[in-house]
Amino acid sequence: MQISLSPANLQSWTGSVLVVCLLEGDLETCLDQLEARCGGALSPSIKHQNFKSKAGDVASFQLLNGNPDKLVLVGLGERQNLKLDDLRQAASHAARASIGNEGTLGILFPWEALDCGAAARAIAEGVRLSLYKDQRFRSSPEPRSKPSKLELIGLPESANDQLKMVQPTCAGVELARELVAAPPNSLTPLALADTAAQLAKDHGLELSLLGKAECAERGMGAYLAVAQGSDLEPKFIHLTYRPTGPVKHRLALVGKGLTFDSGGYNLKVGAAQIDKMKFDMGGSAAVIGAARSIAELRPQGVEVHIIVAACENMVNGSAVHPGDIVKASNGTTIEINNTDAEGRLTLADALVYACELKPDAIVDLATLTGACIIALGEEIAGFWTGDDPLAEGLSHAANSAGEGLWRMPLHSAYRDGLKSQLADLKNTGPRPGGSITAALFLKEFVEASIPWAHIDIAGTVWSDKGKGINPAGATGYGVRTLVNWICSHT
Ligand code: BES
Ligand code: MN
Ligand code: ZN
């Protein structure tokens, strides 16, 4: 989809679908202009559709003169409450109303009420991401037409700077969605590594891939213990983005990359939704998606490392026994009392590897615990960090991206729950506070001097029904937050 600003106005714009976003009270002042534009009386139909410009109100009109083919009114609610997220919601309504129409979609909205660049970006991202549909696995794609062009009407040229971020950012989000949605017989650890290799080749990133033997040489006994139960080889992926100019900040992103999580011998049963566990590589999808975006945006002054210890958690004859003791690459021994707490084992070695790069900060993303879903639901991810400036930076990045993110306590007293009689640590503690002990487990593998944050995306990675700009299925959560966070370092 092409995206641009249009210098036209309500009367002069031409295209196939015109969307007018209205604040409460603005319909009355606009009605004459709208009727002049559409050459007919709209009032009876507006009443009939019960459109009052409240947030979420939508009314649409098929126009007989075909100029445009369709007029859509979208309500934004009260001016004093207007937030970027209301524009994203409005964009999702506009996008849905435009399906079935080819040609140009034009959107007119009250950008003066907000920062116009941020508003343009929110609308444009909202439209493109709402129109996304994954047809890769159908034998023949469902016929579905949608606009090929989006025009934001009447905004000043200054909005262009932020608008330029939209296509690269959305390409990253869509890559993440595709990776997460791909079934586990297609998206294997090798396929994930191939995706990284293709990305490196197409967008000038550096790639280093470690196989099983190289990981063993590095002593990655926690990661390899998880991988050993699968017939598929593990792949340790390290992508690097280097800016052309001088480097001011060096950042590392680590993503959990379980292409399938059966639970191992502490097998997932009952309500554990084993059939969804292809999404257990959502953290890796977010960091690889962000790499895709960053590679295209090419921010100055910031070097970014993307690290994924990819494998499957399966139950062949060589799989880990509950009770096995393994050693991670920093020398820590771990008693695996639950093979279903595998993500933290793979992340342990990935975090040790990330620390060896001596970055200025590390952020990991992982579909780590069901407990985090219970705590925060499907619209908010939890994050843990001991570093207040990093917390501030991530919260700000998520907030401007419109991705829910809430800081959780890294309560060190709960570390006791991970004490093992035999080894340095157990991999799981008691059920209460399960997402906190998971974060505390990860902390054991991060050098204390390096600011680090862990984001649990177990709830946000997937949306059964879809919501707002996320169609049903994989959300691509995290990419937009990471892109904002990385770009805030330039
Ligand atoms: N991948 C799961 C976490 C998960 C569960 C994500 C449900 C999304 C939906 C993780 O590997 C896991 O199994 N965690 C266990 C930990 C437990 C054994 C301490 C969990 O949350 O049940
Ligand atoms: Mn698990
Ligand atoms: Zn898992």
Coordinates of C-alpha atoms and ligand atoms in Angstrom, one line a residue:
M1 CA 0.0 0.0 0.0
Q2 CA 1.3 3.4 -1.0
I3 CA 1.0 6.0 1.7
S4 CA 1.3 9.8 1.3
L5 CA 0.0 13.2 2.4
S6 CA -2.6 14.9 0.1
P7 CA -2.7 18.7 0.0
A8 CA -6.4 18.5 -1.0
N9 CA -9.4 19.3 1.2
L10 CA -12.8 17.8 1.8
Q11 CA -14.2 19.3 -1.3
S12 CA -11.3 18.8 -3.7
W13 CA -10.1 15.3 -2.8
T14 CA -10.8 12.5 -5.3
G15 CA -10.5 8.8 -4.7
S16 CA -12.7 5.8 -4.0
V17 CA -13.3 5.8 -0.2
L18 CA -13.4 9.0 1.8
V19 CA -13.2 8.6 5.6
V20 CA -14.0 11.6 7.8
C21 CA -13.1 11.3 11.4
L22 CA -15.2 13.5 13.7
L23 CA -14.9 14.7 17.2
E24 CA -18.1 15.0 19.2
G25 CA -19.9 18.2 18.3
D26 CA -18.1 18.6 15.0
L27 CA -20.7 16.8 12.9
E28 CA -23.2 19.7 13.3
T29 CA -20.6 22.2 12.0
C30 CA -19.4 19.9 9.2
L31 CA -22.8 18.6 7.9
D32 CA -23.3 21.3 5.3
Q33 CA -19.8 20.8 3.9
L34 CA -20.3 17.0 3.9
E35 CA -23.6 17.3 2.1
A36 CA -22.1 19.7 -0.4
R37 CA -19.3 17.2 -1.1
C38 CA -21.6 14.3 -1.5
G39 CA -24.4 16.0 -3.4
G40 CA -27.2 14.8 -1.2
A41 CA -28.9 14.9 2.2
L42 CA -27.0 12.8 4.7
S43 CA -28.9 13.7 7.9
P44 CA -31.7 11.0 7.8
S45 CA -29.2 8.3 7.2
I46 CA -26.8 9.5 9.9
K47 CA -29.7 9.4 12.3
H48 CA -30.8 6.0 11.0
Q49 CA -27.3 4.7 11.6
N50 CA -27.3 6.3 15.1
F51 CA -24.0 8.1 14.4
K52 CA -23.2 10.6 17.1
S53 CA -19.4 10.9 16.7
K54 CA -18.8 8.9 19.9
A55 CA -15.6 6.9 19.9
G56 CA -16.3 3.7 18.0
D57 CA -19.4 5.1 16.0
V58 CA -19.2 4.4 12.3
A59 CA -21.6 5.3 9.6
S60 CA -21.1 4.5 5.9
F61 CA -22.8 5.7 2.7
Q62 CA -22.5 4.2 -0.7
L63 CA -22.7 7.3 -3.1
L64 CA -24.5 7.1 -6.4
N65 CA -22.3 9.6 -8.2
G66 CA -19.2 7.5 -7.5
N67 CA -17.2 10.5 -6.3
P68 CA -16.1 9.0 -4.0
D69 CA -17.7 5.5 -4.2
K70 CA -18.1 5.4 -0.4
L71 CA -18.2 8.0 2.4
V72 CA -17.4 6.8 5.9
L73 CA -17.9 8.8 9.1
V74 CA -15.9 7.6 12.1
G75 CA -16.5 9.0 15.6
L76 CA -13.5 10.0 17.8
G77 CA -15.3 11.0 21.0
E78 CA -14.5 14.1 23.0
R79 CA -11.8 16.5 21.9
Q80 CA -10.2 16.8 25.4
N81 CA -9.9 13.0 25.7
L82 CA -8.4 12.4 22.2
K83 CA -5.3 10.2 22.3
L84 CA -3.2 8.7 19.6
D85 CA -4.8 5.4 20.4
D86 CA -8.2 6.8 19.4
L87 CA -6.7 7.5 16.0
R88 CA -5.5 3.9 15.7
Q89 CA -8.9 2.6 16.5
A90 CA -10.4 5.0 14.0
A91 CA -7.9 3.8 11.4
S92 CA -9.0 0.2 12.0
H93 CA -12.6 1.2 11.4
A94 CA -11.6 3.1 8.3
A95 CA -9.6 0.2 7.0
R96 CA -12.4 -2.3 7.6
A97 CA -14.9 0.0 5.8
S98 CA -12.6 0.3 2.8
I99 CA -12.3 -3.5 2.2
G100 CA -13.9 -4.4 -1.1
N101 CA -12.9 -1.1 -2.7
E102 CA -9.8 -0.7 -4.9
G103 CA -8.1 2.6 -5.6
T104 CA -7.4 5.3 -3.1
L105 CA -8.5 5.6 0.5
G106 CA -8.5 9.2 1.8
I107 CA -8.7 10.0 5.5
L108 CA -9.5 13.4 6.9
F109 CA -9.0 13.8 10.7
P110 CA -8.5 16.5 13.3
W111 CA -4.7 16.3 13.5
E112 CA -4.5 19.8 15.0
A113 CA -5.6 18.3 18.3
L114 CA -2.4 16.2 18.6
D115 CA 1.2 16.2 17.4
C116 CA 0.6 16.0 13.6
G117 CA 3.6 13.7 12.8
A118 CA 2.6 11.3 15.5
A119 CA -1.0 11.5 14.5
A120 CA -0.2 10.8 10.8
R121 CA 2.0 7.8 11.8
A122 CA -0.7 6.4 14.1
I123 CA -3.4 6.6 11.4
A124 CA -1.2 5.2 8.6
E125 CA 0.2 2.3 10.7
G126 CA -3.3 1.6 11.9
V127 CA -4.7 1.3 8.4
R128 CA -1.8 -0.8 7.0
L129 CA -1.8 -3.2 9.9
S130 CA -5.6 -3.5 10.0
L131 CA -5.7 -4.5 6.3
Y132 CA -3.0 -7.2 6.7
K133 CA -4.3 -10.7 5.9
D134 CA -2.2 -13.9 5.9
Q135 CA -3.1 -16.0 2.8
R136 CA 0.2 -18.0 2.6
F137 CA -1.3 -21.3 3.6
R138 CA -4.4 -21.4 1.4
S139 CA -4.3 -23.4 -1.8
S140 CA -6.0 -20.4 -3.5
P141 CA -6.2 -17.0 -1.8
E142 CA -9.7 -15.7 -0.9
P143 CA -10.6 -13.0 -3.3
R144 CA -10.4 -9.7 -1.4
S145 CA -9.8 -6.3 -2.8
K146 CA -8.5 -3.4 -0.7
P147 CA -7.3 0.1 -1.5
S148 CA -3.8 0.3 -3.0
K149 CA -3.2 3.8 -1.8
L150 CA -3.7 5.7 1.4
E151 CA -3.8 9.5 1.5
L152 CA -3.9 11.6 4.7
I153 CA -5.8 14.7 3.7
G154 CA -4.8 18.2 4.6
L155 CA -1.8 17.6 6.9
P156 CA 1.2 19.9 6.8
E157 CA 4.4 18.7 5.1
S158 CA 6.1 18.4 8.5
A159 CA 4.2 15.2 9.2
N160 CA 6.3 13.5 6.5
D161 CA 9.3 12.9 8.8
Q162 CA 7.3 10.5 11.0
L163 CA 5.2 9.2 8.1
K164 CA 8.4 7.9 6.6
M165 CA 8.8 5.5 9.5
V166 CA 5.5 3.8 8.7
Q167 CA 6.3 1.4 5.9
P168 CA 9.6 0.0 7.4
T169 CA 7.9 -0.3 10.8
C170 CA 4.9 -2.1 9.4
A171 CA 7.1 -4.4 7.3
G172 CA 8.7 -5.5 10.6
V173 CA 5.4 -6.0 12.3
E174 CA 4.0 -8.0 9.4
L175 CA 7.2 -10.2 9.3
A176 CA 6.7 -10.9 13.0
R177 CA 3.1 -11.8 12.4
E178 CA 4.0 -14.1 9.6
L179 CA 6.7 -15.9 11.7
V180 CA 4.4 -16.3 14.6
A181 CA 1.4 -17.5 12.5
A182 CA 3.5 -20.0 10.5
P183 CA 2.8 -23.6 11.7
P184 CA 5.5 -25.5 13.5
N185 CA 6.0 -27.9 10.6
S186 CA 6.9 -25.0 8.4
L187 CA 8.7 -22.6 10.8
T188 CA 11.3 -24.8 12.3
P189 CA 14.5 -23.6 14.0
L190 CA 16.3 -24.0 10.6
A191 CA 13.5 -22.0 8.8
L192 CA 13.9 -19.2 11.4
A193 CA 17.6 -19.1 10.8
D194 CA 17.0 -19.0 7.0
T195 CA 14.7 -16.1 7.5
A196 CA 17.4 -14.3 9.4
A197 CA 19.9 -15.1 6.7
Q198 CA 17.6 -13.8 4.0
L199 CA 17.1 -10.6 6.0
A200 CA 20.9 -10.2 6.4
K201 CA 21.3 -10.6 2.7
D202 CA 18.5 -8.3 1.6
H203 CA 19.1 -5.5 4.1
G204 CA 22.8 -5.5 4.8
L205 CA 22.9 -7.0 8.3
E206 CA 25.7 -9.2 9.7
L207 CA 24.8 -12.8 10.5
S208 CA 26.5 -15.3 12.7
L209 CA 24.8 -18.7 13.0
L210 CA 25.9 -21.3 15.6
G211 CA 25.0 -25.0 15.2
K212 CA 24.8 -27.5 17.9
A213 CA 28.5 -28.3 18.1
E214 CA 29.5 -24.6 18.4
C215 CA 26.9 -24.1 21.1
A216 CA 28.3 -27.2 22.9
E217 CA 31.8 -25.7 22.6
R218 CA 30.5 -22.6 24.3
G219 CA 29.0 -24.7 27.1
M220 CA 25.4 -23.8 26.4
G221 CA 24.1 -26.7 28.4
A222 CA 20.8 -25.2 29.4
Y223 CA 19.8 -24.3 25.8
L224 CA 21.0 -27.6 24.4
A225 CA 19.2 -29.6 27.1
V226 CA 15.9 -28.2 25.8
A227 CA 16.9 -28.8 22.1
Q228 CA 17.9 -32.4 22.7
G229 CA 14.4 -33.7 22.9
S230 CA 13.7 -32.8 19.3
D231 CA 14.7 -34.4 16.0
L232 CA 15.4 -30.9 14.6
E233 CA 18.7 -29.2 15.1
P234 CA 18.9 -26.1 17.2
K235 CA 20.1 -22.9 15.5
F236 CA 21.6 -20.0 17.5
I237 CA 21.1 -16.8 15.6
H238 CA 23.0 -13.5 16.0
L239 CA 22.1 -10.7 13.6
T240 CA 23.9 -7.3 13.8
Y241 CA 22.9 -3.9 12.6
R242 CA 25.8 -1.4 12.3
P243 CA 25.2 2.2 11.5
T244 CA 27.4 3.9 8.9
G245 CA 28.7 6.7 11.2
P246 CA 30.1 6.6 14.7
V247 CA 28.5 4.3 17.3
K248 CA 27.1 6.0 20.5
H249 CA 25.0 3.2 21.9
R250 CA 25.2 -0.6 21.6
L251 CA 22.0 -2.4 22.3
A252 CA 21.1 -6.2 22.4
L253 CA 17.7 -7.7 21.8
V254 CA 17.1 -11.3 22.8
G255 CA 14.1 -13.2 21.8
K256 CA 12.7 -16.6 23.0
G257 CA 12.6 -18.8 19.9
L258 CA 10.8 -22.0 20.7
T259 CA 9.3 -23.0 17.4
F260 CA 7.1 -25.4 19.3
D261 CA 6.6 -26.0 23.0
S262 CA 5.1 -29.4 23.8
G263 CA 6.1 -29.0 27.4
G264 CA 8.6 -31.8 27.2
Y265 CA 8.0 -34.7 29.6
N266 CA 6.1 -32.4 32.0
L267 CA 3.8 -32.4 29.0
K268 CA 1.2 -29.7 28.4
V269 CA -2.3 -31.1 29.1
G270 CA -5.8 -29.9 29.4
A271 CA -6.2 -26.1 29.3
A272 CA -2.5 -25.5 28.4
Q273 CA -3.4 -24.9 24.8
I274 CA -0.7 -27.1 23.3
D275 CA -2.0 -26.5 19.8
K276 CA -1.1 -22.8 20.1
M277 CA 2.5 -23.4 21.1
K278 CA 3.8 -22.5 17.6
F279 CA 3.6 -18.9 19.0
D280 CA 6.3 -19.7 21.5
M281 CA 8.8 -18.1 19.2
G282 CA 6.9 -14.7 19.5
G283 CA 9.9 -13.1 21.2
S284 CA 12.2 -14.1 18.4
A285 CA 9.6 -12.9 15.9
A286 CA 9.5 -9.5 17.6
V287 CA 13.3 -9.0 17.6
I288 CA 13.7 -10.3 14.1
G289 CA 10.8 -8.1 13.0
A290 CA 12.4 -5.1 14.7
A291 CA 15.7 -6.0 12.9
R292 CA 13.8 -5.9 9.6
S293 CA 12.5 -2.4 10.4
I294 CA 15.8 -1.1 11.7
A295 CA 17.7 -2.4 8.7
E296 CA 15.5 -0.3 6.5
L297 CA 15.3 2.8 8.8
R298 CA 19.1 2.7 9.3
P299 CA 19.1 4.9 12.5
Q300 CA 22.4 6.7 13.2
G301 CA 24.6 6.2 16.2
V302 CA 23.2 2.9 17.4
E303 CA 24.4 -0.6 16.9
V304 CA 21.9 -3.4 17.5
H305 CA 22.5 -7.0 18.2
I306 CA 19.6 -9.5 17.8
I307 CA 20.0 -12.8 19.5
V308 CA 17.8 -15.9 19.3
A309 CA 18.5 -19.4 20.7
A310 CA 16.0 -21.3 18.5
C311 CA 14.9 -24.8 19.1
E312 CA 11.8 -27.0 19.8
N313 CA 10.7 -28.5 23.2
M314 CA 9.8 -32.1 22.3
V315 CA 9.7 -35.6 23.8
N316 CA 11.8 -38.0 21.9
G317 CA 13.9 -40.7 23.6
S318 CA 16.8 -38.3 24.3
A319 CA 14.6 -35.6 25.8
V320 CA 15.5 -34.1 29.2
H321 CA 14.1 -36.0 32.2
P322 CA 12.3 -34.0 34.8
G323 CA 15.1 -33.9 37.5
D324 CA 18.1 -33.6 35.1
I325 CA 20.8 -31.2 36.2
V326 CA 22.5 -29.2 33.4
K327 CA 25.1 -26.4 33.3
A328 CA 24.7 -23.1 31.5
S329 CA 27.5 -21.2 29.7
N330 CA 28.2 -19.0 32.7
G331 CA 28.8 -22.1 34.8
T332 CA 25.5 -22.0 36.7
T333 CA 24.1 -25.5 37.3
I334 CA 20.3 -25.9 37.0
E335 CA 18.0 -28.7 38.2
I336 CA 15.2 -28.9 35.7
N337 CA 12.3 -29.7 37.9
N338 CA 9.8 -28.8 35.1
T339 CA 10.7 -29.3 31.4
D340 CA 7.9 -27.0 30.5
A341 CA 9.8 -24.0 31.9
E342 CA 12.1 -24.4 28.9
G343 CA 12.1 -20.8 27.6
R344 CA 14.2 -19.5 30.6
L345 CA 16.7 -22.3 29.9
T346 CA 17.2 -21.2 26.3
L347 CA 17.3 -17.6 27.4
A348 CA 19.9 -18.3 30.1
D349 CA 22.5 -19.1 27.5
A350 CA 21.3 -16.4 25.1
L351 CA 21.6 -13.8 27.8
V352 CA 25.1 -15.0 28.7
Y353 CA 26.1 -14.6 25.0
A354 CA 24.5 -11.1 24.9
C355 CA 26.5 -10.0 28.0
E356 CA 29.7 -11.1 26.3
L357 CA 29.1 -8.5 23.7
K358 CA 29.2 -5.9 26.5
P359 CA 26.2 -3.9 25.3
D360 CA 24.9 -0.7 27.0
A361 CA 21.5 -2.4 27.5
I362 CA 19.8 -5.8 26.9
V363 CA 16.1 -6.3 26.4
D364 CA 14.6 -9.8 26.1
L365 CA 11.2 -10.6 24.9
A366 CA 9.6 -14.0 25.6
T367 CA 6.3 -15.8 25.7
L368 CA 7.5 -16.9 29.1
T369 CA 4.7 -17.6 31.5
G370 CA 1.0 -18.4 31.6
A371 CA 1.1 -16.5 35.0
C372 CA 1.7 -13.2 33.1
I373 CA -1.5 -13.8 31.1
I374 CA -3.4 -14.3 34.3
A375 CA -1.9 -11.1 35.8
L376 CA -2.3 -8.7 32.8
G377 CA -4.5 -10.3 30.2
E378 CA -4.0 -10.2 26.4
E379 CA -3.6 -6.5 25.8
I380 CA -0.7 -5.8 28.3
A381 CA 2.7 -7.3 28.4
G382 CA 4.6 -7.3 31.7
F383 CA 8.2 -6.1 32.1
W384 CA 10.8 -6.4 34.8
T385 CA 14.0 -4.4 35.2
G386 CA 16.1 -3.1 38.0
D387 CA 17.1 -0.1 35.9
D388 CA 14.8 3.0 36.2
P389 CA 16.0 4.9 33.1
L390 CA 15.6 1.8 31.0
A391 CA 12.1 1.3 32.4
E392 CA 11.3 4.9 31.6
G393 CA 12.6 4.5 28.0
L394 CA 10.7 1.3 27.4
S395 CA 7.4 2.6 28.9
H396 CA 7.7 5.7 26.7
A397 CA 8.4 3.7 23.6
A398 CA 5.5 1.3 24.2
N399 CA 3.2 4.2 25.0
S400 CA 3.9 6.1 21.8
A401 CA 3.5 2.8 19.9
G402 CA 0.2 2.1 21.4
E403 CA 1.4 -1.3 22.8
G404 CA 0.3 -2.1 26.4
L405 CA 3.3 -2.6 28.7
W406 CA 3.3 -2.5 32.5
R407 CA 6.3 -2.6 34.9
M408 CA 6.2 -5.5 37.4
P409 CA 8.3 -6.0 40.5
L410 CA 11.6 -7.8 40.4
H411 CA 11.1 -8.9 44.0
S412 CA 14.4 -10.4 45.0
A413 CA 13.0 -12.2 48.1
Y414 CA 11.2 -14.6 45.7
R415 CA 14.6 -15.8 44.5
D416 CA 14.3 -18.3 47.5
G417 CA 11.7 -20.2 45.5
L418 CA 14.4 -21.2 43.0
K419 CA 16.7 -22.8 45.5
S420 CA 17.6 -26.4 44.7
Q421 CA 18.9 -29.0 47.1
L422 CA 21.5 -30.2 44.7
A423 CA 22.2 -27.6 42.0
D424 CA 22.7 -23.8 42.0
L425 CA 19.1 -23.2 40.9
K426 CA 15.9 -25.0 40.0
N427 CA 14.2 -23.8 36.8
T428 CA 10.8 -23.3 38.4
G429 CA 9.6 -22.0 41.8
P430 CA 6.1 -22.0 43.3
R431 CA 3.0 -21.2 41.2
P432 CA 2.2 -17.9 42.9
G433 CA 4.2 -15.1 41.4
G434 CA 5.3 -17.4 38.6
S435 CA 6.2 -14.7 36.2
I436 CA 8.3 -12.9 38.8
T437 CA 10.4 -16.0 39.6
A438 CA 10.8 -16.5 35.9
A439 CA 12.3 -13.0 35.6
L440 CA 14.5 -13.6 38.7
F441 CA 15.7 -16.8 37.1
L442 CA 16.8 -14.9 34.0
K443 CA 18.5 -12.3 36.1
E444 CA 20.9 -14.9 37.3
F445 CA 22.4 -15.0 33.7
V446 CA 22.8 -11.2 33.2
E447 CA 25.9 -9.3 34.4
A448 CA 24.8 -6.9 37.2
S449 CA 26.5 -4.0 35.5
I450 CA 24.5 -4.2 32.3
P451 CA 21.0 -2.6 32.3
W452 CA 18.6 -5.3 31.4
A453 CA 14.8 -5.6 31.0
H454 CA 12.7 -8.7 30.4
I455 CA 9.3 -8.4 28.7
D456 CA 6.8 -11.3 29.0
I457 CA 4.6 -11.3 25.9
A458 CA 2.8 -14.6 26.6
G459 CA -0.6 -12.7 26.6
T460 CA 0.0 -10.2 23.8
V461 CA 1.6 -12.4 21.1
W462 CA -1.7 -13.7 19.9
S463 CA -5.3 -12.5 19.7
D464 CA -8.0 -15.2 19.1
K465 CA -10.6 -12.7 18.0
G466 CA -8.5 -9.8 16.9
K467 CA -8.7 -6.3 18.4
G468 CA -8.3 -2.8 17.0
I469 CA -5.5 -2.8 14.4
N470 CA -4.7 -6.5 15.1
P471 CA -6.6 -8.9 12.9
A472 CA -7.3 -12.3 14.5
G473 CA -4.2 -14.3 15.2
A474 CA -0.6 -13.2 15.5
T475 CA -0.3 -9.6 16.6
G476 CA 3.4 -8.8 15.9
Y477 CA 3.5 -7.3 19.4
G478 CA 6.8 -5.7 20.4
V479 CA 8.1 -4.6 17.1
R480 CA 6.8 -1.1 17.3
T481 CA 7.9 -0.6 20.9
L482 CA 11.4 -1.9 20.0
V483 CA 11.7 0.3 16.9
N484 CA 10.7 3.4 19.0
W485 CA 13.1 2.4 21.8
I486 CA 16.0 1.9 19.4
C487 CA 15.3 5.1 17.5
S488 CA 15.2 7.0 20.8
H489 CA 19.0 6.3 21.1
T490 CA 19.9 8.3 17.9
Ligands
BES1 N1 5.5 -21.0 26.6 C1 5.0 -21.3 27.9 C2 4.3 -20.1 28.5 C3 2.9 -19.8 27.9 C4 1.8 -20.5 28.3 C5 2.8 -18.8 26.9 C6 0.6 -20.3 27.8 C7 1.5 -18.6 26.4 C8 0.4 -19.3 26.8 C9 6.2 -21.6 28.8 O1 7.2 -22.3 28.2 C10 5.6 -22.4 29.9 O2 5.2 -23.5 29.6 N2 5.6 -21.9 31.1 C11 5.1 -22.6 32.2 C12 6.0 -22.4 33.4 C13 5.7 -23.2 34.5 C14 6.0 -24.7 34.2 C15 6.5 -22.8 35.7 C16 3.7 -22.0 32.5 O3 3.6 -20.8 32.5 O4 2.8 -22.7 32.8
MN2 MN 6.9 -24.4 28.3
ZN3 ZN 7.5 -22.1 26.2

